[in-house]
Amino acid sequence: MNSSAYNSSLTNVGGGRAILLFLLFALALYMFFHAGFSMFAIVCLIPVIVIITIITLKKPLFIFWTLTCINYLVQWKNFPSTGIPMSMYNEGMELLLLALAIINIKEIKSERILNLMFLALTVWCTFCTLELLNDSCNLGIQFGAWYTGARAMAFQLMYAFLVFSLYISNPNVLVKYLMLWAALSLFAAFWVWKQQQFGFTDEESIFINGRGRSTHIINAGTTIRYFSVMSDAANFGVNMAATAVAFIIFAITSKIKKYRIVFLITGLACLWATFPSGTRTATFCFFAGIATYVVLSKSFKIAIPVAIVFALAYFILAFTTIGNSNASVRRMRSGFNKNDASMGARADNQKVMKKHLAEAPWGIGIGMGMDNVPANNKWRRMATIPPDSEYMFIWIRTGRIGMTLFIITTALMFCGACWIVLFKLKSKSLRGIGAGFCCAFVSLQLGGYANQVLMQFPNCLLFYGGLSMVYGLPLYEKEWIEHEEKLLAAQAEKKRMKEEKRKNSRVKTWLTWK
């Protein structure tokens, strides 16, 4: 066989192998999206993993932006189903980002991480790790159940803190993050409007007519609670309220006109979106967040008008029937009714919990629930009773000791961030960003007192990550001031050119008339 024929033969064989590999890869993708993981699919997906690894090594922020988007949309009913547990998306990318940070450890400044929030989270994560030894249910050590619960209750808080502390390290990344968060929030507000005006998709209809029917179709079927891109209406309502607080504060304090416009539109859109959710807690979350800002602002000019608006809003909702023709307003107003049936049911549940948990100061154990506590177990009722709030859920699993520790560590994280806003930051606009995250955190915590939303997607990453960013603001305040001065100069120049153009236009018009 001559040389050219031999080469042609190799080319044909190589082409055949390439086609075969392509077909195998396509089959692997099909299996991945329709049947979840298998060893065959994993092996065939190695090339994709290699490509993604190369991209992340060169541009790790690509993974950070991907994490932000997926974290926000992973519970959207229309999110593609791959068979992967929802938490694995976040955890996988967070661990990858932390691994990349360790590779570039020389670039890490210890002051980004070693702060009060890190200390508080370390204490909480250590306690939750020790909860592995809690055998109140007499079932032995349930490592799988514990790890699943501890990931959600503790470890994801630490992951969020580390990722945001390490990767949002300069003004450019901070602004890009705020703009991406604004875009995702506006999409969520748009989608709830779409649900109202055009109805639900097939996937959303399955939820609203299935397990979500009893909580989302209320008042004898006359009111629908909308949930947009999130797990349920309560989660959506609290998230929108906390987001509205943050962006309204960003808008009030920003010096850059284009930022102010984007922030204000986002804040108002999110505030409107709380009403279709029908989540009564959202009203209190918003008020609590703004009230916190009144304190952090240290300004009577802000405090007096806000106090007047709050008093007026409270009076309208609590003592009048204004707006009762709107179902969403009626729903919000019921939050001020002490005799409301659902609020009474929550109070009754809490009494039952308090009575039973008196015998379990460490709780029934992290991860203990319907799936692993048998029907004849003493703690079966506590494992299956609706907790109705994140704080009650933590109380059941970790007892009064864990509940007390969680409140203390949360207060420490929050107070440390407020101290930075009040006394460390000199830039008014940067203080506004810090205050926005602090106030949104308060809104979320109040939401967690009434609903099980603290550890839900996308809240944990958004608001615990946001609070961690406050600790990093003093480290690049000088860069922020320079960044802001540059934009202000460009803004002033643009305004000057417009004024000059307008002046020239007037002169030209006068000369023409003359």
Short mmCIF file of C-alpha atoms in Angstrom, two decimals:
data_model
loop_
_atom_site.label_atom_id
_atom_site.label_comp_id
_atom_site.label_asym_id
_atom_site.label_seq_id
_atom_site.Cartn_x
_atom_site.Cartn_y
_atom_site.Cartn_z
CA MET A 1 0.00 0.00 0.00
CA ASN A 2 1.46 3.38 -1.00
CA SER A 3 1.80 6.30 1.39
CA SER A 4 -1.22 8.28 0.17
CA ALA A 5 -3.51 5.25 0.34
CA TYR A 6 -2.29 4.50 3.87
CA ASN A 7 -2.94 8.07 5.01
CA SER A 8 -6.39 7.95 3.41
CA SER A 9 -7.12 4.74 5.28
CA LEU A 10 -6.08 6.35 8.59
CA THR A 11 -8.23 9.38 7.83
CA ASN A 12 -11.27 7.22 7.19
CA VAL A 13 -10.68 5.25 10.38
CA GLY A 14 -10.10 8.45 12.35
CA GLY A 15 -13.24 9.97 10.87
CA GLY A 16 -15.20 6.86 11.76
CA ARG A 17 -13.91 7.02 15.34
CA ALA A 18 -14.79 10.68 15.59
CA ILE A 19 -18.33 9.97 14.39
CA LEU A 20 -18.61 7.07 16.86
CA LEU A 21 -17.38 9.26 19.73
CA PHE A 22 -19.83 11.98 18.74
CA LEU A 23 -22.72 9.50 18.73
CA LEU A 24 -21.65 8.12 22.12
CA PHE A 25 -21.44 11.66 23.50
CA ALA A 26 -24.90 12.49 22.13
CA LEU A 27 -26.26 9.30 23.72
CA ALA A 28 -24.62 10.27 27.02
CA LEU A 29 -26.30 13.67 26.90
CA TYR A 30 -29.65 12.00 26.22
CA MET A 31 -29.15 9.68 29.19
CA PHE A 32 -28.03 12.60 31.35
CA PHE A 33 -31.13 14.68 30.68
CA HIS A 34 -33.61 11.81 30.80
CA ALA A 35 -32.27 9.35 33.33
CA GLY A 36 -29.81 11.29 35.47
CA PHE A 37 -26.26 10.11 36.06
CA SER A 38 -24.85 6.72 35.08
CA MET A 39 -21.25 5.57 34.87
CA PHE A 40 -21.52 5.46 31.08
CA ALA A 41 -22.81 9.02 30.94
CA ILE A 42 -20.15 10.26 33.34
CA VAL A 43 -17.33 8.72 31.29
CA CYS A 44 -18.67 10.15 28.04
CA LEU A 45 -19.10 13.60 29.61
CA ILE A 46 -15.43 13.78 30.60
CA PRO A 47 -14.58 15.95 27.51
CA VAL A 48 -17.16 18.53 28.63
CA ILE A 49 -15.75 18.47 32.15
CA VAL A 50 -12.25 19.03 30.74
CA ILE A 51 -13.43 22.00 28.62
CA ILE A 52 -15.25 23.56 31.57
CA THR A 53 -12.19 23.04 33.77
CA ILE A 54 -9.98 24.86 31.24
CA ILE A 55 -12.43 27.78 31.11
CA THR A 56 -12.68 28.01 34.88
CA LEU A 57 -8.91 27.94 35.36
CA LYS A 58 -8.58 30.90 33.00
CA LYS A 59 -11.74 32.76 34.05
CA PRO A 60 -13.00 31.61 37.49
CA LEU A 61 -15.55 34.45 37.58
CA PHE A 62 -17.39 32.64 34.78
CA ILE A 63 -18.32 29.96 37.34
CA PHE A 64 -19.28 32.63 39.89
CA TRP A 65 -21.73 34.27 37.47
CA THR A 66 -23.08 30.85 36.50
CA LEU A 67 -23.56 30.02 40.17
CA THR A 68 -25.47 33.28 40.73
CA CYS A 69 -27.85 32.57 37.84
CA ILE A 70 -28.46 28.88 38.58
CA ASN A 71 -28.93 29.58 42.30
CA TYR A 72 -31.68 32.05 41.38
CA LEU A 73 -33.46 29.86 38.82
CA VAL A 74 -32.91 26.32 40.07
CA GLN A 75 -36.38 26.11 41.67
CA TRP A 76 -38.16 27.60 38.67
CA LYS A 77 -40.75 25.04 37.66
CA ASN A 78 -39.56 25.38 34.04
CA PHE A 79 -35.90 24.74 34.91
CA PRO A 80 -34.62 21.76 32.84
CA SER A 81 -34.88 18.52 34.81
CA THR A 82 -31.59 16.61 34.80
CA GLY A 83 -32.04 14.26 37.74
CA ILE A 84 -29.37 16.15 39.71
CA PRO A 85 -30.39 17.17 43.26
CA MET A 86 -30.92 20.94 43.32
CA SER A 87 -28.38 21.51 46.08
CA MET A 88 -25.66 19.80 44.01
CA TYR A 89 -25.61 22.65 41.48
CA ASN A 90 -24.73 25.18 44.15
CA GLU A 91 -22.48 22.99 46.22
CA GLY A 92 -20.54 21.70 43.22
CA MET A 93 -19.81 25.18 41.86
CA GLU A 94 -19.06 26.62 45.30
CA LEU A 95 -16.53 23.87 46.02
CA LEU A 96 -15.01 24.36 42.57
CA LEU A 97 -14.63 28.10 43.23
CA LEU A 98 -13.04 27.42 46.61
CA ALA A 99 -10.66 24.89 45.02
CA LEU A 100 -9.64 27.48 42.42
CA ALA A 101 -9.07 30.00 45.21
CA ILE A 102 -6.79 27.53 47.01
CA ILE A 103 -4.80 27.03 43.78
CA ASN A 104 -4.26 30.81 43.72
CA ILE A 105 -3.83 31.04 47.48
CA LYS A 106 -1.00 33.60 47.16
CA GLU A 107 -3.57 36.13 45.91
CA ILE A 108 -5.88 35.64 48.89
CA LYS A 109 -5.77 38.33 51.57
CA SER A 110 -6.51 36.86 54.99
CA GLU A 111 -8.44 39.98 56.05
CA ARG A 112 -11.14 39.11 53.50
CA ILE A 113 -12.01 36.00 55.48
CA LEU A 114 -10.80 36.39 59.07
CA ASN A 115 -13.62 38.46 60.55
CA LEU A 116 -16.54 38.23 62.96
CA MET A 117 -18.86 36.59 60.43
CA PHE A 118 -16.35 33.82 59.79
CA LEU A 119 -16.01 33.25 63.54
CA ALA A 120 -19.80 33.10 64.03
CA LEU A 121 -20.27 30.69 61.11
CA THR A 122 -17.42 28.50 62.35
CA VAL A 123 -19.11 28.20 65.75
CA TRP A 124 -22.46 27.34 64.14
CA CYS A 125 -20.94 24.81 61.70
CA THR A 126 -18.99 23.17 64.54
CA PHE A 127 -22.15 22.80 66.60
CA CYS A 128 -24.02 21.30 63.65
CA THR A 129 -21.13 18.87 63.10
CA LEU A 130 -21.34 17.75 66.75
CA GLU A 131 -25.08 17.18 66.21
CA LEU A 132 -24.04 14.04 64.31
CA LEU A 133 -23.70 12.43 67.75
CA ASN A 134 -27.25 13.44 68.77
CA ASP A 135 -29.23 10.18 69.06
CA SER A 136 -32.42 11.44 70.69
CA CYS A 137 -34.47 9.23 68.34
CA ASN A 138 -32.48 6.10 69.37
CA LEU A 139 -31.75 5.22 65.75
CA GLY A 140 -27.96 5.31 65.95
CA ILE A 141 -25.76 7.65 63.96
CA GLN A 142 -27.50 8.46 60.65
CA PHE A 143 -24.60 9.97 58.72
CA GLY A 144 -26.42 10.37 55.38
CA ALA A 145 -29.47 12.06 56.92
CA TRP A 146 -27.26 14.27 59.12
CA TYR A 147 -25.07 15.39 56.23
CA THR A 148 -28.08 16.24 54.06
CA GLY A 149 -29.54 18.35 56.87
CA ALA A 150 -26.25 19.94 57.91
CA ARG A 151 -25.47 20.98 54.33
CA ALA A 152 -28.71 22.93 54.19
CA MET A 153 -28.64 24.26 57.74
CA ALA A 154 -24.97 25.20 58.17
CA PHE A 155 -22.41 24.34 55.52
CA GLN A 156 -24.08 26.26 52.69
CA LEU A 157 -23.88 29.40 54.86
CA MET A 158 -20.12 28.97 55.14
CA TYR A 159 -19.79 28.25 51.40
CA ALA A 160 -21.73 31.43 50.56
CA PHE A 161 -19.57 33.48 52.93
CA LEU A 162 -16.27 32.17 51.53
CA VAL A 163 -17.24 32.47 47.86
CA PHE A 164 -18.55 36.03 48.12
CA SER A 165 -15.68 37.15 50.35
CA LEU A 166 -13.07 35.81 47.92
CA TYR A 167 -14.57 36.65 44.56
CA ILE A 168 -16.24 40.04 45.06
CA SER A 169 -13.03 41.89 45.77
CA ASN A 170 -13.19 45.12 43.76
CA PRO A 171 -15.72 47.75 42.62
CA ASN A 172 -16.09 46.40 39.07
CA VAL A 173 -17.12 42.92 40.23
CA LEU A 174 -19.41 44.44 42.88
CA VAL A 175 -21.27 46.58 40.32
CA LYS A 176 -21.56 43.66 37.87
CA TYR A 177 -23.00 41.51 40.65
CA LEU A 178 -25.58 44.14 41.61
CA MET A 179 -26.61 44.52 37.96
CA LEU A 180 -26.93 40.73 37.51
CA TRP A 181 -28.99 40.48 40.71
CA ALA A 182 -31.18 43.34 39.45
CA ALA A 183 -31.69 41.58 36.10
CA LEU A 184 -32.67 38.30 37.77
CA SER A 185 -35.04 40.09 40.15
CA LEU A 186 -36.68 41.99 37.29
CA PHE A 187 -37.15 38.70 35.47
CA ALA A 188 -38.83 37.25 38.57
CA ALA A 189 -41.16 40.28 38.76
CA PHE A 190 -41.89 39.99 35.05
CA TRP A 191 -42.64 36.27 35.37
CA VAL A 192 -45.16 36.77 38.17
CA TRP A 193 -46.88 39.39 35.97
CA LYS A 194 -46.85 36.84 33.14
CA GLN A 195 -48.44 34.23 35.44
CA GLN A 196 -51.17 36.71 36.37
CA GLN A 197 -51.93 37.87 32.85
CA PHE A 198 -51.34 34.74 30.76
CA GLY A 199 -51.59 31.86 33.20
CA PHE A 200 -49.24 29.06 34.21
CA THR A 201 -47.07 26.80 32.11
CA ASP A 202 -47.77 23.05 32.17
CA GLU A 203 -45.07 22.47 34.78
CA GLU A 204 -46.43 25.27 36.98
CA SER A 205 -49.99 23.96 36.61
CA ILE A 206 -48.90 20.56 37.88
CA PHE A 207 -47.62 22.24 41.06
CA ILE A 208 -50.54 24.62 41.59
CA ASN A 209 -53.08 21.82 41.11
CA GLY A 210 -51.07 19.27 43.08
CA ARG A 211 -49.08 19.69 46.26
CA GLY A 212 -49.37 23.49 46.13
CA ARG A 213 -53.15 23.60 45.83
CA SER A 214 -54.01 23.89 49.54
CA THR A 215 -51.62 26.80 50.14
CA HIS A 216 -51.77 28.63 46.80
CA ILE A 217 -55.48 28.54 45.93
CA ILE A 218 -57.25 30.11 48.90
CA ASN A 219 -60.46 31.89 49.93
CA ALA A 220 -62.68 29.22 48.38
CA GLY A 221 -60.75 29.37 45.12
CA THR A 222 -61.14 33.12 44.64
CA THR A 223 -57.49 34.02 45.31
CA ILE A 224 -54.33 32.60 43.78
CA ARG A 225 -50.94 33.09 45.41
CA TYR A 226 -48.32 33.42 42.68
CA PHE A 227 -44.78 32.09 43.06
CA SER A 228 -42.92 33.23 39.91
CA VAL A 229 -39.56 31.44 39.52
CA MET A 230 -39.29 30.23 43.13
CA SER A 231 -40.38 27.20 45.12
CA ASP A 232 -43.59 28.69 46.53
CA ALA A 233 -45.41 31.96 47.16
CA ALA A 234 -44.01 32.49 50.69
CA ASN A 235 -40.44 32.12 49.48
CA PHE A 236 -41.11 34.44 46.56
CA GLY A 237 -42.86 37.09 48.65
CA VAL A 238 -40.15 37.28 51.32
CA ASN A 239 -37.40 37.32 48.69
CA MET A 240 -39.06 40.16 46.78
CA ALA A 241 -39.59 42.18 49.98
CA ALA A 242 -35.95 41.82 51.04
CA THR A 243 -34.73 42.58 47.51
CA ALA A 244 -36.98 45.66 47.32
CA VAL A 245 -35.48 46.94 50.57
CA ALA A 246 -31.93 46.48 49.28
CA PHE A 247 -32.43 48.14 45.90
CA ILE A 248 -34.48 51.06 47.18
CA ILE A 249 -31.66 51.82 49.63
CA PHE A 250 -29.08 51.43 46.84
CA ALA A 251 -31.09 53.90 44.76
CA ILE A 252 -31.43 56.45 47.57
CA THR A 253 -27.69 56.50 48.28
CA SER A 254 -26.14 56.07 44.82
CA LYS A 255 -24.49 59.11 43.19
CA ILE A 256 -24.41 57.65 39.68
CA LYS A 257 -27.59 58.44 37.74
CA LYS A 258 -27.66 55.27 35.62
CA TYR A 259 -27.20 53.13 38.73
CA ARG A 260 -29.97 55.03 40.55
CA ILE A 261 -32.41 54.42 37.71
CA VAL A 262 -31.71 50.67 37.53
CA PHE A 263 -31.82 50.26 41.32
CA LEU A 264 -35.05 52.26 41.72
CA ILE A 265 -36.86 50.39 38.93
CA THR A 266 -35.75 47.06 40.44
CA GLY A 267 -36.77 48.05 43.96
CA LEU A 268 -40.25 49.25 42.92
CA ALA A 269 -40.82 46.22 40.67
CA CYS A 270 -39.92 43.87 43.52
CA LEU A 271 -42.12 45.78 45.96
CA TRP A 272 -45.05 45.41 43.57
CA ALA A 273 -44.28 41.69 43.17
CA THR A 274 -44.83 41.05 46.88
CA PHE A 275 -48.58 41.58 46.41
CA PRO A 276 -49.29 38.81 43.85
CA SER A 277 -47.45 36.41 46.18
CA GLY A 278 -50.18 36.88 48.80
CA THR A 279 -47.49 36.49 51.49
CA ARG A 280 -48.58 38.57 54.44
CA THR A 281 -45.16 38.34 56.06
CA ALA A 282 -43.69 40.21 53.09
CA THR A 283 -45.31 43.46 54.27
CA PHE A 284 -43.67 43.20 57.69
CA CYS A 285 -40.36 42.16 56.10
CA PHE A 286 -40.32 45.30 53.95
CA PHE A 287 -41.25 47.61 56.84
CA ALA A 288 -38.63 46.00 59.11
CA GLY A 289 -35.91 46.44 56.50
CA ILE A 290 -36.71 50.11 55.89
CA ALA A 291 -36.99 50.76 59.64
CA THR A 292 -33.51 49.28 60.07
CA TYR A 293 -32.20 51.68 57.44
CA VAL A 294 -33.63 54.62 59.38
CA VAL A 295 -31.34 53.63 62.26
CA LEU A 296 -28.30 52.96 60.06
CA SER A 297 -28.72 56.22 58.13
CA LYS A 298 -28.37 58.32 61.34
CA SER A 299 -30.44 61.00 59.61
CA PHE A 300 -33.55 62.78 60.90
CA LYS A 301 -34.25 63.91 57.32
CA ILE A 302 -34.82 60.26 56.47
CA ALA A 303 -36.28 59.13 59.79
CA ILE A 304 -39.15 61.65 59.96
CA PRO A 305 -40.73 61.09 56.50
CA VAL A 306 -40.24 57.29 56.78
CA ALA A 307 -41.91 57.28 60.21
CA ILE A 308 -44.86 59.25 58.78
CA VAL A 309 -45.22 56.89 55.79
CA PHE A 310 -45.00 53.83 58.06
CA ALA A 311 -47.60 55.17 60.47
CA LEU A 312 -49.93 56.01 57.59
CA ALA A 313 -49.48 52.57 55.97
CA TYR A 314 -50.06 50.81 59.29
CA PHE A 315 -53.19 52.86 59.96
CA ILE A 316 -54.61 52.10 56.49
CA LEU A 317 -53.95 48.36 56.73
CA ALA A 318 -54.89 47.88 60.38
CA PHE A 319 -57.83 50.25 60.90
CA THR A 320 -59.47 50.91 57.51
CA THR A 321 -60.90 48.96 54.58
CA ILE A 322 -59.19 51.04 51.89
CA GLY A 323 -58.20 48.83 48.96
CA ASN A 324 -60.34 45.88 50.06
CA SER A 325 -61.61 45.44 46.51
CA ASN A 326 -58.15 44.04 45.70
CA ALA A 327 -57.60 40.43 46.81
CA SER A 328 -53.88 40.97 47.40
CA VAL A 329 -54.54 43.95 49.69
CA ARG A 330 -57.15 41.94 51.61
CA ARG A 331 -54.61 39.15 52.02
CA MET A 332 -51.94 41.56 53.32
CA ARG A 333 -54.44 43.20 55.68
CA SER A 334 -55.27 39.84 57.27
CA GLY A 335 -51.74 39.80 58.70
CA PHE A 336 -52.89 42.45 61.19
CA ASN A 337 -55.82 40.29 62.32
CA LYS A 338 -54.95 38.60 65.63
CA ASN A 339 -57.83 36.17 65.19
CA ASP A 340 -56.66 34.90 61.79
CA ALA A 341 -57.12 31.11 61.56
CA SER A 342 -53.74 30.25 60.01
CA MET A 343 -51.88 32.38 62.55
CA GLY A 344 -53.77 30.60 65.32
CA ALA A 345 -52.80 27.22 63.88
CA ARG A 346 -49.13 28.23 63.93
CA ALA A 347 -49.40 29.29 67.57
CA ASP A 348 -51.00 25.93 68.45
CA ASN A 349 -48.23 24.05 66.65
CA GLN A 350 -45.61 26.00 68.56
CA LYS A 351 -47.24 25.12 71.89
CA VAL A 352 -47.11 21.42 70.96
CA MET A 353 -43.44 21.74 69.95
CA LYS A 354 -42.51 23.53 73.17
CA LYS A 355 -44.18 20.85 75.30
CA HIS A 356 -42.51 17.92 73.54
CA LEU A 357 -39.07 19.46 73.05
CA ALA A 358 -38.71 20.21 76.77
CA GLU A 359 -37.31 16.65 76.97
CA ALA A 360 -34.86 17.18 74.10
CA PRO A 361 -32.61 20.21 74.76
CA TRP A 362 -30.39 19.18 71.80
CA GLY A 363 -33.39 18.57 69.51
CA ILE A 364 -34.35 15.37 67.72
CA GLY A 365 -31.26 15.55 65.50
CA ILE A 366 -30.30 17.23 62.23
CA GLY A 367 -31.73 15.37 59.25
CA MET A 368 -34.42 13.59 61.23
CA GLY A 369 -37.71 13.66 59.34
CA MET A 370 -40.55 11.63 57.88
CA ASP A 371 -38.22 9.44 55.83
CA ASN A 372 -36.08 8.10 58.67
CA VAL A 373 -38.10 8.36 61.91
CA PRO A 374 -40.42 5.31 62.13
CA ALA A 375 -44.10 5.61 63.00
CA ASN A 376 -43.68 3.99 66.43
CA ASN A 377 -40.86 6.34 67.45
CA LYS A 378 -41.39 8.74 70.34
CA TRP A 379 -40.32 11.71 68.18
CA ARG A 380 -42.31 10.83 65.06
CA ARG A 381 -44.75 13.68 65.63
CA MET A 382 -41.95 16.24 65.98
CA ALA A 383 -40.30 14.88 62.83
CA THR A 384 -43.46 15.32 60.77
CA ILE A 385 -45.24 18.34 62.29
CA PRO A 386 -45.28 21.38 59.95
CA PRO A 387 -42.74 23.80 61.51
CA ASP A 388 -44.15 26.76 59.46
CA SER A 389 -40.91 28.70 59.93
CA GLU A 390 -37.17 28.22 59.60
CA TYR A 391 -36.60 29.08 63.23
CA MET A 392 -39.10 26.44 64.35
CA PHE A 393 -37.43 23.92 62.02
CA ILE A 394 -34.03 24.64 63.61
CA TRP A 395 -35.57 24.46 67.07
CA ILE A 396 -37.01 20.98 66.41
CA ARG A 397 -33.72 19.60 65.01
CA THR A 398 -31.25 21.23 67.41
CA GLY A 399 -33.37 22.02 70.48
CA ARG A 400 -33.28 25.12 72.61
CA ILE A 401 -29.47 24.93 72.78
CA GLY A 402 -29.09 25.00 69.00
CA MET A 403 -31.82 27.59 68.62
CA THR A 404 -30.13 29.90 71.13
CA LEU A 405 -26.75 29.45 69.45
CA PHE A 406 -28.21 30.16 66.00
CA ILE A 407 -29.80 33.40 67.22
CA ILE A 408 -26.55 34.51 68.93
CA THR A 409 -24.35 33.77 65.89
CA THR A 410 -26.84 35.44 63.55
CA ALA A 411 -26.94 38.54 65.79
CA LEU A 412 -23.13 38.65 65.87
CA MET A 413 -22.89 38.50 62.07
CA PHE A 414 -25.49 41.22 61.67
CA CYS A 415 -24.10 43.54 64.36
CA GLY A 416 -20.58 43.21 62.95
CA ALA A 417 -21.82 44.27 59.51
CA CYS A 418 -23.79 47.19 60.99
CA TRP A 419 -20.67 48.35 62.87
CA ILE A 420 -18.80 48.53 59.56
CA VAL A 421 -21.60 50.55 57.94
CA LEU A 422 -21.90 52.94 60.88
CA PHE A 423 -18.27 53.55 61.74
CA LYS A 424 -15.83 52.20 59.15
CA LEU A 425 -17.10 53.32 55.75
CA LYS A 426 -16.68 56.96 54.71
CA SER A 427 -18.18 56.84 51.22
CA LYS A 428 -21.91 57.63 51.37
CA SER A 429 -22.76 55.42 48.40
CA LEU A 430 -20.69 52.49 49.72
CA ARG A 431 -22.38 52.88 53.11
CA GLY A 432 -25.66 52.69 51.20
CA ILE A 433 -24.65 49.39 49.61
CA GLY A 434 -23.60 48.02 52.99
CA ALA A 435 -26.80 49.27 54.63
CA GLY A 436 -28.87 47.74 51.82
CA PHE A 437 -27.42 44.30 52.46
CA CYS A 438 -27.81 44.66 56.24
CA CYS A 439 -31.44 45.74 55.96
CA ALA A 440 -32.25 43.00 53.44
CA PHE A 441 -30.75 40.51 55.90
CA VAL A 442 -33.14 41.76 58.60
CA SER A 443 -36.06 41.34 56.19
CA LEU A 444 -35.01 37.76 55.45
CA GLN A 445 -34.62 36.88 59.13
CA LEU A 446 -38.11 38.18 59.89
CA GLY A 447 -39.38 36.12 56.96
CA GLY A 448 -37.60 33.10 58.45
CA TYR A 449 -39.46 33.63 61.72
CA ALA A 450 -42.80 33.24 59.93
CA ASN A 451 -41.92 30.96 56.98
CA GLN A 452 -39.39 28.29 56.10
CA VAL A 453 -37.37 30.49 53.73
CA LEU A 454 -33.95 31.20 55.28
CA MET A 455 -32.14 28.25 53.69
CA GLN A 456 -34.25 28.13 50.52
CA PHE A 457 -32.96 28.94 47.07
CA PRO A 458 -32.07 31.65 46.18
CA ASN A 459 -32.16 33.33 49.61
CA CYS A 460 -29.20 31.79 51.40
CA LEU A 461 -26.63 32.69 48.75
CA LEU A 462 -28.15 36.12 48.04
CA PHE A 463 -28.52 37.44 51.56
CA TYR A 464 -25.88 35.59 53.58
CA GLY A 465 -23.50 36.18 50.69
CA GLY A 466 -24.62 39.81 50.62
CA LEU A 467 -23.92 40.24 54.33
CA SER A 468 -20.43 38.76 53.86
CA MET A 469 -19.76 41.41 51.19
CA VAL A 470 -20.29 44.15 53.80
CA TYR A 471 -17.24 42.87 55.68
CA GLY A 472 -15.16 43.27 52.52
CA LEU A 473 -16.25 46.81 51.60
CA PRO A 474 -13.60 48.66 53.70
CA LEU A 475 -10.85 46.72 51.88
CA TYR A 476 -11.58 48.37 48.55
CA GLU A 477 -13.25 51.62 49.60
CA LYS A 478 -10.39 53.64 48.11
CA GLU A 479 -10.84 51.87 44.76
CA TRP A 480 -14.58 52.46 44.99
CA ILE A 481 -14.13 56.22 45.52
CA GLU A 482 -11.82 56.38 42.49
CA HIS A 483 -14.28 54.34 40.42
CA GLU A 484 -17.14 56.60 41.47
CA GLU A 485 -15.22 59.84 40.82
CA LYS A 486 -14.39 58.63 37.32
CA LEU A 487 -18.05 57.90 36.58
CA LEU A 488 -19.17 61.21 38.14
CA ALA A 489 -16.71 63.08 35.93
CA ALA A 490 -18.05 61.29 32.85
CA GLN A 491 -21.61 62.02 34.01
CA ALA A 492 -20.81 65.72 34.51
CA GLU A 493 -19.15 65.92 31.09
CA LYS A 494 -22.15 64.30 29.43
CA LYS A 495 -24.46 66.76 31.17
CA ARG A 496 -22.25 69.68 30.10
CA MET A 497 -22.30 68.54 26.49
CA LYS A 498 -26.10 68.24 26.56
CA GLU A 499 -26.42 71.73 28.00
CA GLU A 500 -24.05 73.09 25.37
CA LYS A 501 -25.95 71.36 22.59
CA ARG A 502 -29.24 72.72 23.93
CA LYS A 503 -27.76 76.23 24.16
CA ASN A 504 -26.41 76.04 20.60
CA SER A 505 -29.81 74.81 19.41
CA ARG A 506 -31.53 77.81 21.02
CA VAL A 507 -29.05 80.25 19.44
CA LYS A 508 -29.53 78.63 16.03
CA THR A 509 -33.32 78.81 16.39
CA TRP A 510 -33.13 82.50 17.40
CA LEU A 511 -30.86 83.36 14.45
CA THR A 512 -33.19 81.53 12.07
CA TRP A 513 -36.19 83.42 13.46
CA LYS A 514 -34.23 86.69 13.29
#
